[in-house]
Amino acid sequence: MNSEKPNVKINLEDLATFCKKKGFVFQAGEIYGGLAGFFDFGPLGVELKNNLKNLYWKEFVQKREDIVGQDGAIITNPKVWKASGHVDTFGDMLLTTKDTKTKLRADHFIEDELNMPGDALGPKEIEDLIVKHNLKYNGEDFELPIQFFSGMLNTQIGADVSKQSKAYLRPETAQSIFPNFKIIAETSRQQLPFGITQIGKAYRNEISPRDFVFRCREFEQIEMEYFYHPESVCEELTQELLDTKLKILTAKAQDDETFEMIETTIGDLHKDESYKLNTFHAYWLAKYYNWLTNEVGLKPENLRVRQHVQTELSHYSNATFDIDFKYPMGFKEMLGMANRGNFDLTQHQQHSKTKMEIFDEKMKSKAIPNVIEPSMGVERFMMAVLYQGYEDDKERGNIVLNLTPKVAPYKVAIFPLVNKAGLPEVAREIFNELIDEDIEVLYDKSGSVGKRYARADEIGIPFCLTIDFETLGQSNEDDSEEVKAEKLANKDSVTIRDRVTGKQTRVEIENISAIIKNLVKGKVDFDLI
Ligand code: ATP
C-alpha cells in the first residue's frame, strides 16, 4: 500500500546490525543461524522494552482508577479460540509460485504490486486481481486456486497426543481478557465504563516474517479492552483532547488512490459522522496520540493516523484507526485502535453459556458492553523509538541515540576519571546511591572520558557523571592559588554532561539523585541545574 517514503537515515539492515552490535536485539539461536521471526533481546533491549512497558502501565493502569491489569495464560482452553473465530478464520491467503514454490502472503503481494489495501480481500478477489493484472513473482506464475493458511501456532498438551490435546499459542492477548470480563469486573469492583489491559507474548505463524522485528512470529502486545454501555457517552472527552491535532490518511484518500494526508483534529473527526468515531473511540485515539507524542517523545511528523477502508474492516468492527509510524520502509502500522462493538463478549456468551451482561449504574440498564481496543506491538514500538532516535552525528564523530530520558535503558553513566587515587570509591558510592533510588546506572571505567561519552551517546544515555580530582578537592602543585581555591570549592561535586547539547556543569554529590530524577521526568531544564 502507498506509504510515503521517508528520508532513510539508516536502512533496516543497518538498524538491525546496530541493534545487534549494541546488544539491543538479535536473532534467537543466532549461533545456529537463527530462526526466522524469532528474536532475543539483549541487555539494552530488555531495559528499553521494560521502560516502554512500565511507562504504559504507569500511565494507563497505575494513574487511573478505571483500568486494571491482568496476566493471562499464553495457552488457554481452545474453545476460547473457536468462539473468537480464530480457529476458523485467523490467517492469511497464501500464494505459491509454480516453479520454485516460493510462498508469499497474498495481501502483502497485492499491496506491493497494486498499491491498494489487501487485508480484507477474499481468495476469489485476489485470484481475479492476479488474472486481471497478469501478476507474477520474479517472472513466475502462481498456483491457483490460492490456499488459506492458518496463522495459529499449535501445540500438544499432556501425554495423549490425540486431537483432544491440541492447543494453541495465543495469537493475541485480547482474547485472554474477554473471557475474564465478568470475574474481573466483580473482583475489582469496577463499574462501566472501565478497562482491562495486559502486556504479553503473542504468536503468529507469519508466512513471511520480515522487516527486522516489525513482523515476527513471536512478539509482545500491549492491549486494552475498554468496556462501555452501548448507549453511553464518554464523559472524559475534554475539549483539550478534542483539540488534538494530527495527520490522517482517510479511507477516501486510499479509495481514490490520492493518498494525500489531511491535517485535522480529533474533534473534527468526531463531528464528521462518516468517520464513525464515537466519543469513547475519540477519547482513546486522543489519549494514545498525546501519550506517544508528549510522554514517549515520538515526533508528530513521524506519525499518522490511518482510517481502515471499508473492505479492510473486520465484519464486527464499526471503525478502526491505526497509528502508523514512519519506519525505514515508510508509514506502517505501529498500533491499531478498533471499535469491536460487542462481538467478542457476545461470542463468548454464546459459546460458554456465561452471561456477559452487566448493569450500568448510570444508564440504569443491563447490557453486553461495547469495546474500544487499543493494541500495540512492543517490538514495533521499540523499533519506532530506536529508529527515530538514531543519528549519525558527524560533528561528534559517533552515533547518538536520542532517546527520551524516560525510555532510555540507562539514565546515567558514571565515570571515575582514573581507576585509582580514591576516585573509584567515590564513584561506587554514587552508583550505589542512585541504584537505591531506582535510577538505572551504567558504571564505565575504561578508556578516555571522550570515548566513554561516545559509548554513552550510542546507547542513548542522557546524562554522564565524571568523578575527578576536584571531587576530592585536590589540585595540582603548580596550580595558581586562585585555581586551587576554585578546585577546593568543587569538593564533593561531580561533572554532569547532557547528551543532547553536550553541555557540562558541576553538581553537588548530595543533590545528584534528586537532580537526575527531575531531569529524567523533564521537571527541570539542564541549563537551570
Ligand atoms: P498487520 O496488518 O501488520 O499484520 P495486524 O493488523 O494483523 O498487523 P493486529 O492484529 O491489529 O495487527 O495486532 C495489533 C498490533 O500487534 C499491531 O498493531 C502490531 O503492532 C502488533 N503486531 C501484529 N502482528 C505482529 C507481528 N507479526 N510482529 C510484530 N508485531 C505485530
XYZ file of N, CA, C and O in Angstrom, residues 314-453:
560
model
N -12.872 -5.669 9.809
C -13.419 -6.982 10.172
C -14.938 -6.819 10.194
O -15.438 -5.717 10.437
N -15.661 -7.924 9.991
C -17.122 -7.791 9.867
C -17.757 -7.199 11.109
O -18.791 -6.584 11.056
N -17.095 -7.361 12.275
C -17.714 -6.881 13.516
C -17.274 -5.462 13.877
O -17.789 -4.863 14.791
N -16.268 -4.932 13.148
C -15.734 -3.632 13.565
C -16.460 -2.493 12.850
O -16.603 -2.491 11.634
N -16.914 -1.505 13.634
C -17.577 -0.343 13.044
C -16.550 0.588 12.433
O -16.806 1.228 11.426
N -15.430 0.695 13.085
C -14.406 1.625 12.612
C -13.077 1.236 13.248
O -13.035 0.815 14.405
N -12.008 1.357 12.484
C -10.666 1.122 13.027
C -9.735 2.202 12.510
O -9.790 2.582 11.340
N -8.914 2.700 13.404
C -7.896 3.684 13.035
C -6.549 3.164 13.523
O -6.429 2.771 14.683
N -5.579 3.127 12.635
C -4.234 2.734 13.061
C -3.431 3.994 13.360
O -3.669 5.039 12.748
N -2.480 3.890 14.264
C -1.459 4.939 14.349
C -0.222 4.331 13.705
O 0.307 3.312 14.165
N 0.189 4.927 12.590
C 1.339 4.419 11.835
C 2.580 5.235 12.178
O 2.485 6.441 12.432
N 3.708 4.572 12.156
C 4.999 5.279 12.343
C 5.755 5.246 11.023
O 5.626 4.299 10.243
N 6.555 6.294 10.818
C 7.336 6.374 9.588
C 8.639 5.577 9.760
O 9.662 6.114 10.195
N 8.563 4.286 9.492
C 9.726 3.384 9.601
C 10.600 3.550 8.354
O 10.184 4.207 7.384
N 11.773 2.908 8.331
C 12.594 2.984 7.110
C 11.824 2.485 5.881
O 12.106 2.901 4.768
N 10.815 1.608 6.065
C 10.046 1.104 4.908
C 8.877 2.021 4.589
O 8.057 1.701 3.750
N 8.743 3.159 5.269
C 7.605 4.051 5.049
C 6.633 3.956 6.218
O 6.907 3.285 7.217
N 5.493 4.629 6.095
C 4.499 4.590 7.169
C 3.890 3.192 7.264
O 3.393 2.653 6.272
N 3.952 2.612 8.459
C 3.380 1.276 8.681
C 2.740 1.235 10.068
O 3.172 1.952 10.979
N 1.810 0.305 10.222
C 1.054 0.210 11.491
C 1.950 -0.069 12.697
O 2.663 -1.057 12.734
N 1.852 0.833 13.685
C 2.501 0.570 14.967
C 1.449 0.090 15.963
O 1.694 -0.784 16.776
N 0.265 0.711 15.876
C -0.821 0.246 16.731
C -2.154 0.388 16.028
O -2.306 1.231 15.143
N -3.070 -0.455 16.430
C -4.410 -0.403 15.859
C -5.389 -0.039 16.963
O -5.194 -0.423 18.123
N -6.429 0.712 16.591
C -7.434 1.047 17.588
C -8.805 0.782 16.980
O -9.291 1.540 16.144
N -9.378 -0.338 17.403
C -10.612 -0.789 16.772
C -11.810 -0.596 17.691
O -11.700 -0.734 18.916
N -12.929 -0.272 17.080
C -14.205 -0.330 17.776
C -14.754 -1.719 17.477
O -15.194 -1.993 16.366
N -14.693 -2.622 18.458
C -15.081 -4.019 18.208
C -16.539 -4.283 18.553
O -16.966 -5.444 18.533
N -17.269 -3.234 18.907
C -18.671 -3.443 19.280
C -18.753 -4.441 20.424
O -17.883 -4.461 21.301
N -19.774 -5.299 20.406
C -19.858 -6.305 21.478
C -19.605 -7.708 20.917
O -20.007 -8.699 21.510
N -18.932 -7.764 19.765
C -18.722 -9.040 19.081
C -18.104 -10.111 19.991
O -18.647 -11.209 20.136
N -17.001 -9.783 20.622
C -16.276 -10.830 21.372
C -17.060 -11.327 22.583
O -17.148 -12.530 22.827
N -17.627 -10.359 23.340
C -18.370 -10.791 24.535
C -19.596 -11.606 24.135
O -19.948 -12.586 24.798
N -20.237 -11.217 23.046
C -21.407 -11.967 22.586
C -21.006 -13.387 22.181
O -21.680 -14.366 22.523
N -19.909 -13.494 21.474
C -19.426 -14.828 21.064
C -19.133 -15.696 22.283
O -19.507 -16.861 22.334
N -18.437 -15.099 23.264
C -18.081 -15.898 24.451
C -19.326 -16.246 25.275
O -19.389 -17.307 25.891
N -20.310 -15.355 25.272
C -21.565 -15.663 25.977
C -22.234 -16.872 25.322
O -22.643 -17.813 25.997
N -22.282 -16.837 23.981
C -22.941 -17.939 23.268
C -22.204 -19.255 23.468
O -22.800 -20.281 23.770
N -20.899 -19.230 23.313
C -20.124 -20.475 23.354
C -19.959 -21.028 24.767
O -19.897 -22.233 24.946
N -19.856 -20.133 25.768
C -19.587 -20.631 27.127
C -20.865 -20.725 27.956
O -20.847 -21.274 29.049
N -21.937 -20.140 27.434
C -23.219 -20.063 28.159
C -23.055 -19.288 29.466
O -23.738 -19.537 30.451
N -22.123 -18.374 29.497
C -21.949 -17.496 30.668
C -22.467 -16.111 30.291
O -22.059 -15.576 29.254
N -23.327 -15.571 31.119
C -23.893 -14.250 30.816
C -22.800 -13.177 30.863
O -22.024 -13.107 31.810
N -22.745 -12.371 29.835
C -21.744 -11.314 29.789
C -22.372 -9.932 29.973
O -21.714 -8.927 29.802
N -23.664 -9.921 30.301
C -24.309 -8.626 30.540
C -23.835 -8.049 31.869
O -23.482 -8.782 32.781
N -23.920 -6.757 31.945
C -23.539 -6.106 33.196
C -24.457 -4.896 33.378
O -24.879 -4.277 32.394
N -24.754 -4.594 34.639
C -25.653 -3.466 34.908
C -24.840 -2.183 34.956
O -23.819 -2.098 35.620
N -25.305 -1.172 34.217
C -24.624 0.127 34.245
C -25.407 1.051 35.179
O -26.566 1.376 34.912
N -24.740 1.433 36.267
C -25.413 2.243 37.299
C -25.937 3.557 36.726
O -27.035 3.990 37.047
N -25.123 4.176 35.871
C -25.530 5.492 35.355
C -26.643 5.369 34.325
O -27.580 6.150 34.305
N -26.533 4.367 33.470
C -27.537 4.208 32.405
C -28.792 3.496 32.927
O -29.802 3.423 32.248
N -28.661 2.950 34.125
C -29.782 2.232 34.752
C -30.315 1.106 33.863
O -31.523 0.895 33.743
N -29.416 0.434 33.182
C -29.864 -0.729 32.398
C -28.721 -1.723 32.230
O -27.539 -1.372 32.383
N -29.131 -2.943 31.896
C -28.160 -4.027 31.698
C -27.794 -4.108 30.220
O -28.665 -3.903 29.364
N -26.556 -4.425 29.922
C -26.199 -4.600 28.502
C -24.900 -5.381 28.396
O -24.113 -5.434 29.346
N -24.713 -6.001 27.246
C -23.372 -6.521 26.942
C -22.592 -5.308 26.443
O -23.008 -4.666 25.469
N -21.501 -4.952 27.108
C -20.821 -3.709 26.733
C -20.200 -3.752 25.347
O -19.893 -4.825 24.822
N -20.034 -2.573 24.789
C -19.204 -2.408 23.594
C -17.762 -2.201 24.035
O -17.500 -1.897 25.208
N -16.859 -2.294 23.062
C -15.442 -2.259 23.410
C -14.630 -1.410 22.424
O -14.846 -1.497 21.216
N -13.746 -0.594 22.971
C -12.702 0.032 22.152
C -11.408 -0.683 22.506
O -11.106 -0.874 23.694
N -10.649 -1.067 21.499
C -9.434 -1.853 21.746
C -8.191 -1.190 21.154
O -7.937 -1.292 19.962
N -7.395 -0.502 21.987
C -6.078 -0.082 21.518
C -5.116 -1.262 21.637
O -5.055 -1.917 22.677
N -4.386 -1.542 20.567
C -3.500 -2.704 20.561
C -2.177 -2.353 19.892
O -2.154 -1.942 18.731
N -1.106 -2.527 20.642
C 0.201 -2.109 20.104
C 1.232 -3.218 20.297
O 1.266 -3.885 21.327
N 2.085 -3.394 19.296
C 3.154 -4.372 19.401
C 4.385 -3.728 20.023
O 4.790 -2.641 19.612
N 4.945 -4.390 21.032
C 6.091 -3.805 21.736
C 7.300 -3.686 20.807
O 8.035 -2.699 20.835
N 7.500 -4.699 19.936
C 8.665 -4.667 19.039
C 8.553 -3.501 18.055
O 9.529 -2.821 17.773
N 7.333 -3.271 17.536
C 7.166 -2.156 16.586
C 7.321 -0.820 17.307
O 7.819 0.154 16.738
N 6.908 -0.791 18.556
C 7.027 0.402 19.388
C 8.516 0.693 19.615
O 9.016 1.805 19.406
N 9.228 -0.350 19.986
C 10.659 -0.217 20.269
C 11.431 0.189 19.009
O 12.333 1.032 19.042
N 11.028 -0.405 17.893
C 11.699 -0.110 16.624
C 11.488 1.366 16.241
O 12.392 2.021 15.720
N 10.296 1.884 16.537
C 9.998 3.290 16.238
C 10.891 4.196 17.084
O 11.507 5.146 16.581
N 10.986 3.879 18.353
C 11.787 4.699 19.272
C 13.262 4.672 18.862
O 13.940 5.701 18.836
N 13.749 3.495 18.506
C 15.156 3.365 18.122
C 15.430 4.078 16.802
O 16.432 4.773 16.654
N 14.525 3.902 15.847
C 14.759 4.494 14.531
C 14.705 6.020 14.612
O 15.536 6.715 14.042
N 13.712 6.524 15.363
C 13.631 7.975 15.482
C 14.867 8.546 16.183
O 15.391 9.594 15.820
N 15.330 7.827 17.196
C 16.446 8.339 17.996
C 17.795 8.273 17.300
O 18.715 9.035 17.610
N 17.941 7.388 16.322
C 19.249 7.140 15.704
C 19.732 8.352 14.910
O 19.020 8.887 14.070
N 20.942 8.786 15.203
C 21.503 9.920 14.457
C 23.002 9.725 14.326
O 23.695 9.489 15.316
N 23.471 9.806 13.091
C 24.917 9.699 12.863
C 25.475 11.119 12.979
O 25.409 11.895 12.043
N 26.010 11.455 14.150
C 26.439 12.827 14.421
C 27.859 13.041 13.890
O 28.840 12.612 14.498
N 27.931 13.688 12.739
C 29.238 13.845 12.072
C 30.172 14.720 12.910
O 31.367 14.494 12.961
N 29.588 15.735 13.571
C 30.426 16.645 14.361
C 31.101 15.905 15.514
O 32.280 16.053 15.778
N 30.301 15.086 16.209
C 30.874 14.337 17.344
C 31.696 13.147 16.870
O 32.500 12.604 17.611
N 31.388 12.698 15.651
C 32.108 11.539 15.128
C 31.607 10.230 15.695
O 32.312 9.227 15.683
N 30.399 10.235 16.238
C 29.828 8.967 16.708
C 28.315 8.984 16.542
O 27.723 10.017 16.263
N 27.722 7.794 16.718
C 26.260 7.689 16.680
C 25.719 8.289 17.971
O 26.287 8.075 19.050
N 24.621 9.002 17.858
C 23.929 9.477 19.061
C 22.513 8.918 19.011
O 21.825 9.073 18.009
N 22.136 8.239 20.086
C 20.785 7.684 20.134
C 19.936 8.609 20.997
O 20.037 8.608 22.222
N 19.154 9.439 20.314
C 18.369 10.442 21.039
C 17.073 9.848 21.580
O 16.010 10.024 20.998
N 17.199 9.137 22.681
C 16.008 8.574 23.314
C 15.529 9.545 24.388
O 16.341 10.191 25.055
N 14.225 9.625 24.560
C 13.682 10.411 25.663
C 14.223 9.795 26.955
O 14.200 8.568 27.102
N 14.697 10.619 27.917
C 15.265 10.031 29.143
C 14.361 8.988 29.790
O 14.837 7.970 30.284
N 13.059 9.192 29.739
C 12.148 8.230 30.394
C 12.257 6.829 29.808
O 11.996 5.849 30.490
N 12.586 6.710 28.524
C 12.645 5.365 27.944
C 14.079 4.834 27.845
O 14.290 3.657 27.608
N 15.059 5.698 28.025
C 16.463 5.276 27.856
C 16.797 4.101 28.780
O 16.398 4.098 29.947
N 17.525 3.093 28.258
C 17.845 1.908 29.081
C 18.588 2.277 30.363
O 18.331 1.720 31.415
N 19.538 3.193 30.254
C 20.216 3.708 31.446
C 19.993 5.209 31.485
O 20.048 5.866 30.442
N 19.780 5.756 32.674
C 19.557 7.206 32.778
C 20.891 7.937 32.957
O 21.011 9.105 32.611
N 21.847 7.247 33.573
C 23.118 7.876 33.900
C 24.272 6.914 33.669
O 24.139 5.717 33.934
N 25.392 7.479 33.193
C 26.638 6.700 33.194
C 27.580 7.360 34.194
O 27.624 8.594 34.286
N 28.304 6.530 34.940
C 29.238 7.080 35.932
C 30.662 6.730 35.535
O 30.976 5.552 35.293
N 31.511 7.730 35.458
C 32.914 7.513 35.073
C 33.853 8.016 36.176
O 33.903 9.221 36.409
N 34.601 7.125 36.804
C 35.716 7.655 37.604
C 36.811 8.058 36.597
O 37.114 7.270 35.694
N 37.357 9.258 36.727
C 38.330 9.745 35.736
C 39.492 8.762 35.578
O 39.910 8.433 34.472
N 40.013 8.290 36.719
C 41.046 7.240 36.685
C 40.656 6.167 37.707
O 39.854 6.432 38.607
N 41.256 4.998 37.531
C 40.878 3.901 38.418
C 41.794 3.791 39.622
O 42.271 2.706 39.963
N 42.070 4.891 40.239
C 42.942 4.875 41.426
C 42.724 6.153 42.213
O 41.856 6.954 41.846
N 43.531 6.335 43.218
C 43.582 7.586 43.995
C 42.240 7.951 44.626
O 41.912 9.119 44.784
N 41.454 6.953 44.955
C 40.208 7.208 45.693
C 39.018 7.530 44.813
O 37.883 7.618 45.306
N 39.237 7.705 43.501
C 38.093 8.062 42.642
C 37.071 6.924 42.477
O 35.863 7.168 42.568
N 37.537 5.651 42.247
C 36.534 4.577 42.106
C 35.656 4.433 43.344
O 34.460 4.136 43.226
N 36.227 4.680 44.519
C 35.439 4.517 45.748
C 34.267 5.520 45.775
O 33.128 5.168 46.074
N 34.578 6.773 45.403
C 33.506 7.789 45.397
C 32.480 7.430 44.314
O 31.267 7.511 44.539
N 33.004 7.012 43.144
C 32.101 6.664 42.026
C 31.156 5.537 42.448
O 29.961 5.573 42.164
N 31.694 4.531 43.150
C 30.865 3.392 43.589
C 29.795 3.840 44.578
O 28.660 3.358 44.554
N 30.199 4.777 45.457
C 29.215 5.263 46.437
C 28.031 5.924 45.725
O 26.878 5.692 46.071
N 28.388 6.752 44.733
C 27.318 7.442 43.985
C 26.475 6.408 43.232
O 25.247 6.466 43.222
N 27.162 5.440 42.612
C 26.474 4.367 41.876
C 25.443 3.683 42.790
O 24.273 3.547 42.442
N 25.908 3.299 43.989
C 25.008 2.577 44.900
C 23.828 3.431 45.324
O 22.697 2.957 45.413
N 24.095 4.708 45.541
C 23.000 5.574 45.975
C 21.944 5.698 44.867
O 20.741 5.625 45.124
N 22.426 5.864 43.638
C 21.472 6.006 42.527
C 20.661 4.726 42.323
O 19.463 4.766 42.073
N 21.330 3.577 42.441
C 20.609 2.306 42.307
C 19.536 2.209 43.394
O 18.403 1.813 43.141
N 19.914 2.600 44.621
C 18.931 2.584 45.722
C 17.731 3.459 45.421
O 16.635 3.214 45.900
N 17.964 4.493 44.647
C 16.873 5.416 44.289
C 16.149 4.968 43.009
O 15.447 5.760 42.375
N 16.386 3.724 42.591
C 15.732 3.154 41.399
C 16.089 3.874 40.110
O 15.266 3.988 39.198
N 17.300 4.394 40.032
C 17.754 5.040 38.794
C 18.701 4.063 38.097
O 19.630 3.554 38.724
N 18.427 3.792 36.800
C 19.277 2.817 36.095
C 20.613 3.466 35.747
O 20.656 4.478 35.051
N 21.710 2.859 36.241
C 23.036 3.445 36.089
C 23.991 2.473 35.412
O 23.962 1.277 35.688
N 24.838 3.001 34.559
C 25.899 2.188 33.964
C 27.235 2.682 34.511
O 27.508 3.884 34.476
N 28.031 1.767 35.025
C 29.354 2.124 35.549
C 30.362 1.817 34.459
O 30.452 0.687 33.995
N 31.090 2.821 34.004
C 32.047 2.601 32.917
C 33.397 3.166 33.323
O 33.560 4.375 33.510
N 34.388 2.259 33.456
C 35.661 2.718 33.998
C 36.792 2.683 32.980
O 37.912 3.055 33.292
N 36.495 2.248 31.727
C 37.639 2.075 30.832
C 37.640 3.036 29.652
O 36.581 3.405 29.138
N 38.843 3.445 29.254
C 39.002 4.330 28.091
C 39.005 5.792 28.515
O 38.711 6.138 29.668
N 39.314 6.652 27.544
C 39.330 8.091 27.846
C 37.898 8.545 28.101
O 36.939 7.871 27.696
N 37.760 9.691 28.771
C 36.401 10.184 29.046
C 35.672 10.440 27.728
O 34.482 10.142 27.587
N 36.394 10.956 26.714
C 35.786 11.200 25.391
C 35.193 9.924 24.819
O 34.071 9.910 24.325
N 35.963 8.827 24.913
C 35.472 7.529 24.409
C 34.249 7.076 25.194
O 33.293 6.536 24.650
N 34.302 7.325 26.502
C 33.177 6.892 27.341
C 31.917 7.701 27.018
O 30.821 7.173 27.005
N 32.101 9.007 26.740
C 30.950 9.823 26.322
C 30.351 9.251 25.032
O 29.139 9.126 24.893
